[in-house]
């Protein structure tokens, strides 16, 4: 490889080129331009410009028994879909994942609107071009009038959509995050669907882990009523203002929500945590579907 290598480690790999259906030991090399997987039987070179998707931690069914901490890279191989799976030690994989996303999003310019909403209120923010910068557990938008950074652990929801900018229809990612107690909605319009896939995968890196806890929690009717009421009030509210009924019973239910890390005490009353916000979002999606 002529360009400098940013990651180099030995792990287990499986690619579309391998004759074997099982992963084998291989050397993983990553530069700013390509990913190379070298085994005793040969090597697979994946130009990063051909990568259109990355999946962290989820392995295709026929390979699930072989991989644990893994990254799957999907890429265009002469018009066909190629895949490369990599597994390694946790520290190696954490660094590899971060550097892979960083290389794929290097030099990408997007159009951001931030904050597009504060709580449920639409702001008068306008669109600005920005460059993407990645750091462990966060994504930053720089080279714009008001640079900002989003902690991935605060992302509670996201969706893909299309926006028309300067007469051109382009893909966009709408994501909501809770930096403190108020929900903030930001919009990033990207050049193409390939960048949309990669950016979306990065933003949701920590989202899936929390969703497992969300899906495992089965709220009672009273708990759900309180969560939805706080959500409808903008994510934080004095319970006396939004709930009618027995105050003592409401406080008891609130205590259970605090124990489940769904509600915390904010400046203006009870505030939803990230997990609480995600439970309400999931509930409302199920109602509307």
PDB file of C-alpha atoms in Angstrom:
ATOM      1  CA  UNK A   1       0.000   0.000   0.000  1.00  0.00           C
ATOM      2  CA  UNK A   2       1.556   3.331  -1.041  1.00  0.00           C
ATOM      3  CA  UNK A   3      -0.452   5.488   1.356  1.00  0.00           C
ATOM      4  CA  UNK A   4       0.139   5.365   5.105  1.00  0.00           C
ATOM      5  CA  UNK A   5      -1.606   2.649   7.102  1.00  0.00           C
ATOM      6  CA  UNK A   6      -3.802   3.871   9.973  1.00  0.00           C
ATOM      7  CA  UNK A   7      -4.811   0.448  11.328  1.00  0.00           C
ATOM      8  CA  UNK A   8      -2.924  -2.846  11.193  1.00  0.00           C
ATOM      9  CA  UNK A   9      -3.844  -5.909  13.250  1.00  0.00           C
ATOM     10  CA  UNK A  10      -4.431  -9.655  13.018  1.00  0.00           C
ATOM     11  CA  UNK A  11      -7.993 -10.890  13.330  1.00  0.00           C
ATOM     12  CA  UNK A  12     -10.430 -13.284  11.717  1.00  0.00           C
ATOM     13  CA  UNK A  13     -11.912 -12.377   8.369  1.00  0.00           C
ATOM     14  CA  UNK A  14     -14.391 -13.580   5.798  1.00  0.00           C
ATOM     15  CA  UNK A  15     -14.891 -12.102   2.346  1.00  0.00           C
ATOM     16  CA  UNK A  16     -16.862 -12.849  -0.781  1.00  0.00           C
ATOM     17  CA  UNK A  17     -13.603 -14.047  -2.374  1.00  0.00           C
ATOM     18  CA  UNK A  18     -12.954 -16.798   0.160  1.00  0.00           C
ATOM     19  CA  UNK A  19     -13.746 -20.288  -1.008  1.00  0.00           C
ATOM     20  CA  UNK A  20     -14.350 -21.362   2.582  1.00  0.00           C
ATOM     21  CA  UNK A  21     -17.668 -20.719   4.288  1.00  0.00           C
ATOM     22  CA  UNK A  22     -15.869 -20.150   7.575  1.00  0.00           C
ATOM     23  CA  UNK A  23     -13.753 -17.196   8.713  1.00  0.00           C
ATOM     24  CA  UNK A  24      -9.971 -17.522   8.683  1.00  0.00           C
ATOM     25  CA  UNK A  25      -7.099 -15.762  10.396  1.00  0.00           C
ATOM     26  CA  UNK A  26      -5.968 -12.743   8.431  1.00  0.00           C
ATOM     27  CA  UNK A  27      -4.164  -9.438   8.606  1.00  0.00           C
ATOM     28  CA  UNK A  28      -6.330  -6.323   8.483  1.00  0.00           C
ATOM     29  CA  UNK A  29      -4.810  -3.160   7.028  1.00  0.00           C
ATOM     30  CA  UNK A  30      -6.646   0.135   6.668  1.00  0.00           C
ATOM     31  CA  UNK A  31      -5.466   3.314   4.968  1.00  0.00           C
ATOM     32  CA  UNK A  32      -7.314   6.486   4.042  1.00  0.00           C
ATOM     33  CA  UNK A  33      -8.118   4.969   0.646  1.00  0.00           C
ATOM     34  CA  UNK A  34      -8.584   1.227   1.012  1.00  0.00           C
ATOM     35  CA  UNK A  35      -9.133  -1.770   3.259  1.00  0.00           C
ATOM     36  CA  UNK A  36      -6.944  -4.832   2.679  1.00  0.00           C
ATOM     37  CA  UNK A  37      -7.618  -8.257   4.182  1.00  0.00           C
ATOM     38  CA  UNK A  38      -4.665 -10.601   3.703  1.00  0.00           C
ATOM     39  CA  UNK A  39      -4.830 -14.352   4.381  1.00  0.00           C
ATOM     40  CA  UNK A  40      -2.635 -17.330   3.546  1.00  0.00           C
ATOM     41  CA  UNK A  41      -4.739 -17.889   0.427  1.00  0.00           C
ATOM     42  CA  UNK A  42      -4.516 -14.349  -0.926  1.00  0.00           C
ATOM     43  CA  UNK A  43      -5.855 -10.890  -0.256  1.00  0.00           C
ATOM     44  CA  UNK A  44      -8.993  -8.849  -0.789  1.00  0.00           C
ATOM     45  CA  UNK A  45      -8.679  -5.125  -1.476  1.00  0.00           C
ATOM     46  CA  UNK A  46     -11.702  -2.924  -0.871  1.00  0.00           C
ATOM     47  CA  UNK A  47     -11.446   0.670  -2.184  1.00  0.00           C
ATOM     48  CA  UNK A  48     -13.163   2.869   0.405  1.00  0.00           C
ATOM     49  CA  UNK A  49     -14.812   4.818  -2.420  1.00  0.00           C
ATOM     50  CA  UNK A  50     -16.775   1.637  -3.204  1.00  0.00           C
ATOM     51  CA  UNK A  51     -18.029   1.066   0.358  1.00  0.00           C
ATOM     52  CA  UNK A  52     -21.729   1.844   0.686  1.00  0.00           C
ATOM     53  CA  UNK A  53     -22.606   0.413   4.094  1.00  0.00           C
ATOM     54  CA  UNK A  54     -21.068  -0.617   7.419  1.00  0.00           C
ATOM     55  CA  UNK A  55     -22.746  -2.720  10.076  1.00  0.00           C
ATOM     56  CA  UNK A  56     -21.180  -2.925  13.522  1.00  0.00           C
ATOM     57  CA  UNK A  57     -21.961  -5.945  15.689  1.00  0.00           C
ATOM     58  CA  UNK A  58     -24.556  -7.616  13.434  1.00  0.00           C
ATOM     59  CA  UNK A  59     -23.442 -10.626  11.419  1.00  0.00           C
ATOM     60  CA  UNK A  60     -25.308 -12.396   8.563  1.00  0.00           C
ATOM     61  CA  UNK A  61     -27.160 -15.481   9.813  1.00  0.00           C
ATOM     62  CA  UNK A  62     -24.904 -18.137   8.318  1.00  0.00           C
ATOM     63  CA  UNK A  63     -21.849 -16.615  10.023  1.00  0.00           C
ATOM     64  CA  UNK A  64     -23.323 -15.712  13.423  1.00  0.00           C
ATOM     65  CA  UNK A  65     -21.762 -18.718  15.150  1.00  0.00           C
ATOM     66  CA  UNK A  66     -18.268 -17.643  14.078  1.00  0.00           C
ATOM     67  CA  UNK A  67     -18.161 -13.923  14.915  1.00  0.00           C
ATOM     68  CA  UNK A  68     -18.750 -11.881  18.092  1.00  0.00           C
ATOM     69  CA  UNK A  69     -17.279  -8.336  18.044  1.00  0.00           C
ATOM     70  CA  UNK A  70     -17.356  -7.679  14.331  1.00  0.00           C
ATOM     71  CA  UNK A  71     -17.699  -5.173  11.522  1.00  0.00           C
ATOM     72  CA  UNK A  72     -19.329  -5.978   8.184  1.00  0.00           C
ATOM     73  CA  UNK A  73     -18.360  -3.836   5.210  1.00  0.00           C
ATOM     74  CA  UNK A  74     -20.579  -3.865   2.117  1.00  0.00           C
ATOM     75  CA  UNK A  75     -19.073  -2.584  -1.110  1.00  0.00           C
ATOM     76  CA  UNK A  76     -19.654  -2.442  -4.842  1.00  0.00           C
ATOM     77  CA  UNK A  77     -17.593  -5.054  -6.693  1.00  0.00           C
ATOM     78  CA  UNK A  78     -18.010  -4.569 -10.432  1.00  0.00           C
ATOM     79  CA  UNK A  79     -21.736  -4.067 -10.089  1.00  0.00           C
ATOM     80  CA  UNK A  80     -22.158  -6.875  -7.573  1.00  0.00           C
ATOM     81  CA  UNK A  81     -22.493  -6.618  -3.796  1.00  0.00           C
ATOM     82  CA  UNK A  82     -19.332  -7.680  -2.002  1.00  0.00           C
ATOM     83  CA  UNK A  83     -18.980  -8.156   1.747  1.00  0.00           C
ATOM     84  CA  UNK A  84     -16.027  -8.266   4.095  1.00  0.00           C
ATOM     85  CA  UNK A  85     -16.372  -9.295   7.740  1.00  0.00           C
ATOM     86  CA  UNK A  86     -13.706  -8.527  10.312  1.00  0.00           C
ATOM     87  CA  UNK A  87     -13.400  -9.713  13.899  1.00  0.00           C
ATOM     88  CA  UNK A  88     -10.667  -8.914  16.395  1.00  0.00           C
ATOM     89  CA  UNK A  89      -9.858  -8.050  19.979  1.00  0.00           C
ATOM     90  CA  UNK A  90     -12.232  -5.439  21.485  1.00  0.00           C
ATOM     91  CA  UNK A  91      -9.567  -2.699  21.594  1.00  0.00           C
ATOM     92  CA  UNK A  92      -8.507  -3.386  18.004  1.00  0.00           C
ATOM     93  CA  UNK A  93     -12.109  -3.399  16.791  1.00  0.00           C
ATOM     94  CA  UNK A  94     -13.050  -0.203  18.610  1.00  0.00           C
ATOM     95  CA  UNK A  95     -10.120   1.628  17.042  1.00  0.00           C
ATOM     96  CA  UNK A  96     -10.679   0.027  13.627  1.00  0.00           C
ATOM     97  CA  UNK A  97     -14.366   0.977  13.625  1.00  0.00           C
ATOM     98  CA  UNK A  98     -13.653   4.599  14.511  1.00  0.00           C
ATOM     99  CA  UNK A  99     -10.862   4.940  11.942  1.00  0.00           C
ATOM    100  CA  UNK A 100     -12.926   3.251   9.225  1.00  0.00           C
ATOM    101  CA  UNK A 101     -15.809   5.686   9.680  1.00  0.00           C
ATOM    102  CA  UNK A 102     -13.345   8.564   9.866  1.00  0.00           C
ATOM    103  CA  UNK A 103     -11.723   7.545   6.577  1.00  0.00           C
ATOM    104  CA  UNK A 104     -15.084   7.101   4.837  1.00  0.00           C
ATOM    105  CA  UNK A 105     -16.385  10.498   5.947  1.00  0.00           C
ATOM    106  CA  UNK A 106     -13.110  12.377   5.471  1.00  0.00           C
ATOM    107  CA  UNK A 107     -13.570  15.485   3.349  1.00  0.00           C
ATOM    108  CA  UNK A 108     -17.358  15.108   3.181  1.00  0.00           C
ATOM    109  CA  UNK A 109     -19.320  18.362   3.098  1.00  0.00           C
ATOM    110  CA  UNK A 110     -22.943  18.395   4.230  1.00  0.00           C
ATOM    111  CA  UNK A 111     -25.664  20.988   4.634  1.00  0.00           C
ATOM    112  CA  UNK A 112     -26.818  21.284   8.234  1.00  0.00           C
ATOM    113  CA  UNK A 113     -29.762  22.965   9.891  1.00  0.00           C
ATOM    114  CA  UNK A 114     -29.180  23.154  13.644  1.00  0.00           C
ATOM    115  CA  UNK A 115     -31.176  23.354  15.729  1.00  0.00           C
ATOM    116  CA  UNK A 116     -34.076  22.674  13.379  1.00  0.00           C
ATOM    117  CA  UNK A 117     -36.308  22.178  16.435  1.00  0.00           C
ATOM    118  CA  UNK A 118     -36.021  22.749  20.161  1.00  0.00           C
ATOM    119  CA  UNK A 119     -38.464  20.410  21.842  1.00  0.00           C
ATOM    120  CA  UNK A 120     -41.506  20.609  19.587  1.00  0.00           C
ATOM    121  CA  UNK A 121     -40.836  24.187  18.469  1.00  0.00           C
ATOM    122  CA  UNK A 122     -39.543  24.827  14.961  1.00  0.00           C
ATOM    123  CA  UNK A 123     -36.711  27.356  14.995  1.00  0.00           C
ATOM    124  CA  UNK A 124     -35.713  29.944  12.411  1.00  0.00           C
ATOM    125  CA  UNK A 125     -32.309  28.306  11.869  1.00  0.00           C
ATOM    126  CA  UNK A 126     -31.096  28.340   8.279  1.00  0.00           C
ATOM    127  CA  UNK A 127     -29.047  25.886   6.229  1.00  0.00           C
ATOM    128  CA  UNK A 128     -25.240  26.076   6.243  1.00  0.00           C
ATOM    129  CA  UNK A 129     -22.548  23.969   4.642  1.00  0.00           C
ATOM    130  CA  UNK A 130     -20.328  22.159   7.141  1.00  0.00           C
ATOM    131  CA  UNK A 131     -17.556  19.600   7.255  1.00  0.00           C
ATOM    132  CA  UNK A 132     -17.781  16.447   9.362  1.00  0.00           C
ATOM    133  CA  UNK A 133     -15.312  15.633  12.107  1.00  0.00           C
ATOM    134  CA  UNK A 134     -15.379  12.420  14.134  1.00  0.00           C
ATOM    135  CA  UNK A 135     -14.042  11.801  17.620  1.00  0.00           C
ATOM    136  CA  UNK A 136     -14.580   8.863  19.994  1.00  0.00           C
ATOM    137  CA  UNK A 137     -18.297   8.735  20.796  1.00  0.00           C
ATOM    138  CA  UNK A 138     -19.152  11.975  19.009  1.00  0.00           C
ATOM    139  CA  UNK A 139     -19.653  13.679  15.650  1.00  0.00           C
ATOM    140  CA  UNK A 140     -18.864  17.317  14.997  1.00  0.00           C
ATOM    141  CA  UNK A 141     -20.019  19.733  12.310  1.00  0.00           C
ATOM    142  CA  UNK A 142     -17.365  22.381  11.664  1.00  0.00           C
ATOM    143  CA  UNK A 143     -16.520  25.148   9.183  1.00  0.00           C
ATOM    144  CA  UNK A 144     -19.998  26.650   9.596  1.00  0.00           C
ATOM    145  CA  UNK A 145     -21.182  29.840  11.391  1.00  0.00           C
ATOM    146  CA  UNK A 146     -22.036  27.945  14.581  1.00  0.00           C
ATOM    147  CA  UNK A 147     -20.031  24.696  14.826  1.00  0.00           C
ATOM    148  CA  UNK A 148     -21.530  22.035  17.082  1.00  0.00           C
ATOM    149  CA  UNK A 149     -20.864  18.527  18.330  1.00  0.00           C
ATOM    150  CA  UNK A 150     -23.308  15.716  19.063  1.00  0.00           C
ATOM    151  CA  UNK A 151     -22.536  13.074  21.672  1.00  0.00           C
ATOM    152  CA  UNK A 152     -23.680   9.753  20.183  1.00  0.00           C
ATOM    153  CA  UNK A 153     -24.955   8.657  23.591  1.00  0.00           C
ATOM    154  CA  UNK A 154     -27.576  11.442  23.456  1.00  0.00           C
ATOM    155  CA  UNK A 155     -29.178  10.394  20.131  1.00  0.00           C
ATOM    156  CA  UNK A 156     -32.730   9.171  20.703  1.00  0.00           C
ATOM    157  CA  UNK A 157     -34.211   8.970  17.221  1.00  0.00           C
ATOM    158  CA  UNK A 158     -33.336   9.399  13.563  1.00  0.00           C
ATOM    159  CA  UNK A 159     -34.962   9.059  10.167  1.00  0.00           C
ATOM    160  CA  UNK A 160     -33.969   9.256   6.537  1.00  0.00           C
ATOM    161  CA  UNK A 161     -35.721  11.653   4.220  1.00  0.00           C
ATOM    162  CA  UNK A 162     -35.184  13.823   1.129  1.00  0.00           C
ATOM    163  CA  UNK A 163     -34.797  17.589   0.921  1.00  0.00           C
ATOM    164  CA  UNK A 164     -34.624  19.949  -2.025  1.00  0.00           C
ATOM    165  CA  UNK A 165     -31.761  22.443  -1.799  1.00  0.00           C
ATOM    166  CA  UNK A 166     -30.984  24.892  -4.599  1.00  0.00           C
ATOM    167  CA  UNK A 167     -33.409  23.007  -6.823  1.00  0.00           C
ATOM    168  CA  UNK A 168     -31.726  19.641  -6.282  1.00  0.00           C
ATOM    169  CA  UNK A 169     -33.322  16.765  -4.380  1.00  0.00           C
ATOM    170  CA  UNK A 170     -30.850  15.205  -1.976  1.00  0.00           C
ATOM    171  CA  UNK A 171     -30.974  12.590   0.805  1.00  0.00           C
ATOM    172  CA  UNK A 172     -30.966  13.829   4.390  1.00  0.00           C
ATOM    173  CA  UNK A 173     -30.719  12.502   7.919  1.00  0.00           C
ATOM    174  CA  UNK A 174     -32.982  13.966  10.594  1.00  0.00           C
ATOM    175  CA  UNK A 175     -31.803  13.066  14.079  1.00  0.00           C
ATOM    176  CA  UNK A 176     -32.951  14.019  17.547  1.00  0.00           C
ATOM    177  CA  UNK A 177     -30.675  14.198  20.543  1.00  0.00           C
ATOM    178  CA  UNK A 178     -30.892  15.323  24.161  1.00  0.00           C
ATOM    179  CA  UNK A 179     -27.685  17.170  25.117  1.00  0.00           C
ATOM    180  CA  UNK A 180     -29.209  18.188  28.460  1.00  0.00           C
ATOM    181  CA  UNK A 181     -32.927  17.920  29.211  1.00  0.00           C
ATOM    182  CA  UNK A 182     -34.433  19.403  26.037  1.00  0.00           C
ATOM    183  CA  UNK A 183     -34.775  17.464  22.802  1.00  0.00           C
ATOM    184  CA  UNK A 184     -32.892  19.013  19.881  1.00  0.00           C
ATOM    185  CA  UNK A 185     -33.589  18.125  16.245  1.00  0.00           C
ATOM    186  CA  UNK A 186     -30.805  18.539  13.687  1.00  0.00           C
ATOM    187  CA  UNK A 187     -30.855  17.915   9.934  1.00  0.00           C
ATOM    188  CA  UNK A 188     -27.868  16.920   7.804  1.00  0.00           C
ATOM    189  CA  UNK A 189     -28.393  16.896   4.038  1.00  0.00           C
ATOM    190  CA  UNK A 190     -25.728  14.810   2.291  1.00  0.00           C
ATOM    191  CA  UNK A 191     -24.370  14.458  -1.265  1.00  0.00           C
ATOM    192  CA  UNK A 192     -25.647  10.937  -1.962  1.00  0.00           C
ATOM    193  CA  UNK A 193     -27.187   7.782  -0.491  1.00  0.00           C
ATOM    194  CA  UNK A 194     -23.788   6.194   0.083  1.00  0.00           C
ATOM    195  CA  UNK A 195     -22.817   8.977   2.489  1.00  0.00           C
ATOM    196  CA  UNK A 196     -26.306   8.818   4.004  1.00  0.00           C
ATOM    197  CA  UNK A 197     -25.802   5.129   4.822  1.00  0.00           C
ATOM    198  CA  UNK A 198     -22.388   5.622   6.397  1.00  0.00           C
ATOM    199  CA  UNK A 199     -23.342   8.757   8.343  1.00  0.00           C
ATOM    200  CA  UNK A 200     -26.531   7.117   9.582  1.00  0.00           C
ATOM    201  CA  UNK A 201     -24.621   4.043  10.752  1.00  0.00           C
ATOM    202  CA  UNK A 202     -22.162   6.193  12.676  1.00  0.00           C
ATOM    203  CA  UNK A 203     -24.811   8.312  14.379  1.00  0.00           C
ATOM    204  CA  UNK A 204     -26.675   5.192  15.530  1.00  0.00           C
ATOM    205  CA  UNK A 205     -23.588   3.370  16.887  1.00  0.00           C
ATOM    206  CA  UNK A 206     -24.729   3.691  20.500  1.00  0.00           C
ATOM    207  CA  UNK A 207     -28.440   3.926  19.672  1.00  0.00           C
ATOM    208  CA  UNK A 208     -28.890   0.194  19.086  1.00  0.00           C
ATOM    209  CA  UNK A 209     -27.441  -0.740  22.485  1.00  0.00           C
ATOM    210  CA  UNK A 210     -29.935   1.469  24.318  1.00  0.00           C
ATOM    211  CA  UNK A 211     -32.780   0.218  22.116  1.00  0.00           C
ATOM    212  CA  UNK A 212     -32.223  -3.286  23.496  1.00  0.00           C
ATOM    213  CA  UNK A 213     -32.991  -1.947  26.997  1.00  0.00           C
ATOM    214  CA  UNK A 214     -35.950   0.025  25.656  1.00  0.00           C
ATOM    215  CA  UNK A 215     -37.503  -3.010  23.984  1.00  0.00           C
ATOM    216  CA  UNK A 216     -37.018  -5.080  27.147  1.00  0.00           C
ATOM    217  CA  UNK A 217     -38.960  -2.583  29.295  1.00  0.00           C
ATOM    218  CA  UNK A 218     -42.727  -3.115  29.449  1.00  0.00           C
ATOM    219  CA  UNK A 219     -44.290   0.019  30.996  1.00  0.00           C
ATOM    220  CA  UNK A 220     -47.578  -0.025  32.879  1.00  0.00           C
ATOM    221  CA  UNK A 221     -50.424   2.170  31.693  1.00  0.00           C
ATOM    222  CA  UNK A 222     -49.726   4.664  34.500  1.00  0.00           C
ATOM    223  CA  UNK A 223     -46.019   4.799  33.723  1.00  0.00           C
ATOM    224  CA  UNK A 224     -46.708   5.346  30.036  1.00  0.00           C
ATOM    225  CA  UNK A 225     -49.232   8.107  30.771  1.00  0.00           C
ATOM    226  CA  UNK A 226     -46.661  10.041  32.785  1.00  0.00           C
ATOM    227  CA  UNK A 227     -43.889   9.519  30.228  1.00  0.00           C
ATOM    228  CA  UNK A 228     -46.093  10.697  27.350  1.00  0.00           C
ATOM    229  CA  UNK A 229     -47.290  13.714  29.360  1.00  0.00           C
ATOM    230  CA  UNK A 230     -43.727  14.832  30.079  1.00  0.00           C
ATOM    231  CA  UNK A 231     -42.786  14.234  26.445  1.00  0.00           C
ATOM    232  CA  UNK A 232     -45.753  16.298  25.216  1.00  0.00           C
ATOM    233  CA  UNK A 233     -44.671  19.144  27.481  1.00  0.00           C
ATOM    234  CA  UNK A 234     -41.298  19.290  25.751  1.00  0.00           C
ATOM    235  CA  UNK A 235     -39.389  16.660  27.692  1.00  0.00           C
ATOM    236  CA  UNK A 236     -39.544  18.358  31.105  1.00  0.00           C
ATOM    237  CA  UNK A 237     -42.541  19.397  33.187  1.00  0.00           C
ATOM    238  CA  UNK A 238     -43.982  19.953  36.620  1.00  0.00           C
ATOM    239  CA  UNK A 239     -46.069  16.808  37.005  1.00  0.00           C
ATOM    240  CA  UNK A 240     -48.803  18.727  38.834  1.00  0.00           C
ATOM    241  CA  UNK A 241     -49.345  20.732  35.639  1.00  0.00           C
ATOM    242  CA  UNK A 242     -49.741  17.778  33.299  1.00  0.00           C
ATOM    243  CA  UNK A 243     -51.225  14.947  35.377  1.00  0.00           C
ATOM    244  CA  UNK A 244     -54.654  14.935  36.986  1.00  0.00           C
ATOM    245  CA  UNK A 245     -55.456  12.430  39.707  1.00  0.00           C
ATOM    246  CA  UNK A 246     -54.012  11.203  42.971  1.00  0.00           C
ATOM    247  CA  UNK A 247     -50.780  13.085  43.705  1.00  0.00           C
ATOM    248  CA  UNK A 248     -49.404  10.412  46.046  1.00  0.00           C
ATOM    249  CA  UNK A 249     -49.996   7.668  43.466  1.00  0.00           C
ATOM    250  CA  UNK A 250     -48.368   9.781  40.755  1.00  0.00           C
ATOM    251  CA  UNK A 251     -45.289  10.289  42.935  1.00  0.00           C
ATOM    252  CA  UNK A 252     -45.073   6.542  43.529  1.00  0.00           C
ATOM    253  CA  UNK A 253     -45.155   5.887  39.794  1.00  0.00           C
ATOM    254  CA  UNK A 254     -42.544   8.617  39.271  1.00  0.00           C
ATOM    255  CA  UNK A 255     -40.279   6.876  41.764  1.00  0.00           C
ATOM    256  CA  UNK A 256     -40.461   3.668  39.722  1.00  0.00           C
ATOM    257  CA  UNK A 257     -39.558   5.645  36.596  1.00  0.00           C
ATOM    258  CA  UNK A 258     -36.568   7.167  38.388  1.00  0.00           C
ATOM    259  CA  UNK A 259     -35.426   3.696  39.452  1.00  0.00           C
ATOM    260  CA  UNK A 260     -35.612   2.545  35.830  1.00  0.00           C
ATOM    261  CA  UNK A 261     -33.543   5.594  34.772  1.00  0.00           C
ATOM    262  CA  UNK A 262     -36.397   6.911  32.634  1.00  0.00           C
ATOM    263  CA  UNK A 263     -36.954  10.164  34.521  1.00  0.00           C
ATOM    264  CA  UNK A 264     -34.661  12.528  36.429  1.00  0.00           C
ATOM    265  CA  UNK A 265     -35.339  15.724  38.350  1.00  0.00           C
ATOM    266  CA  UNK A 266     -34.728  18.735  36.114  1.00  0.00           C
ATOM    267  CA  UNK A 267     -34.858  22.489  36.731  1.00  0.00           C
ATOM    268  CA  UNK A 268     -38.552  22.760  35.851  1.00  0.00           C
ATOM    269  CA  UNK A 269     -39.711  19.407  37.209  1.00  0.00           C
ATOM    270  CA  UNK A 270     -39.473  15.831  35.993  1.00  0.00           C
ATOM    271  CA  UNK A 271     -37.366  15.378  32.850  1.00  0.00           C
ATOM    272  CA  UNK A 272     -37.132  12.409  30.515  1.00  0.00           C
ATOM    273  CA  UNK A 273     -33.785  10.692  30.193  1.00  0.00           C
ATOM    274  CA  UNK A 274     -32.552   9.494  26.833  1.00  0.00           C
ATOM    275  CA  UNK A 275     -34.008   6.053  27.555  1.00  0.00           C
ATOM    276  CA  UNK A 276     -37.331   7.618  28.578  1.00  0.00           C
ATOM    277  CA  UNK A 277     -37.436   9.659  25.369  1.00  0.00           C
ATOM    278  CA  UNK A 278     -36.795   6.539  23.300  1.00  0.00           C
ATOM    279  CA  UNK A 279     -39.563   4.580  25.033  1.00  0.00           C
ATOM    280  CA  UNK A 280     -42.081   7.309  24.238  1.00  0.00           C
ATOM    281  CA  UNK A 281     -40.837   7.560  20.651  1.00  0.00           C
ATOM    282  CA  UNK A 282     -41.198   3.797  20.177  1.00  0.00           C
ATOM    283  CA  UNK A 283     -44.688   3.867  21.696  1.00  0.00           C
ATOM    284  CA  UNK A 284     -45.854   6.715  19.451  1.00  0.00           C
ATOM    285  CA  UNK A 285     -44.446   4.972  16.372  1.00  0.00           C
ATOM    286  CA  UNK A 286     -46.381   1.805  17.264  1.00  0.00           C
ATOM    287  CA  UNK A 287     -49.581   3.824  17.722  1.00  0.00           C
ATOM    288  CA  UNK A 288     -49.171   5.618  14.396  1.00  0.00           C
ATOM    289  CA  UNK A 289     -48.183   2.529  12.389  1.00  0.00           C
TER     290      UNK A 289
END
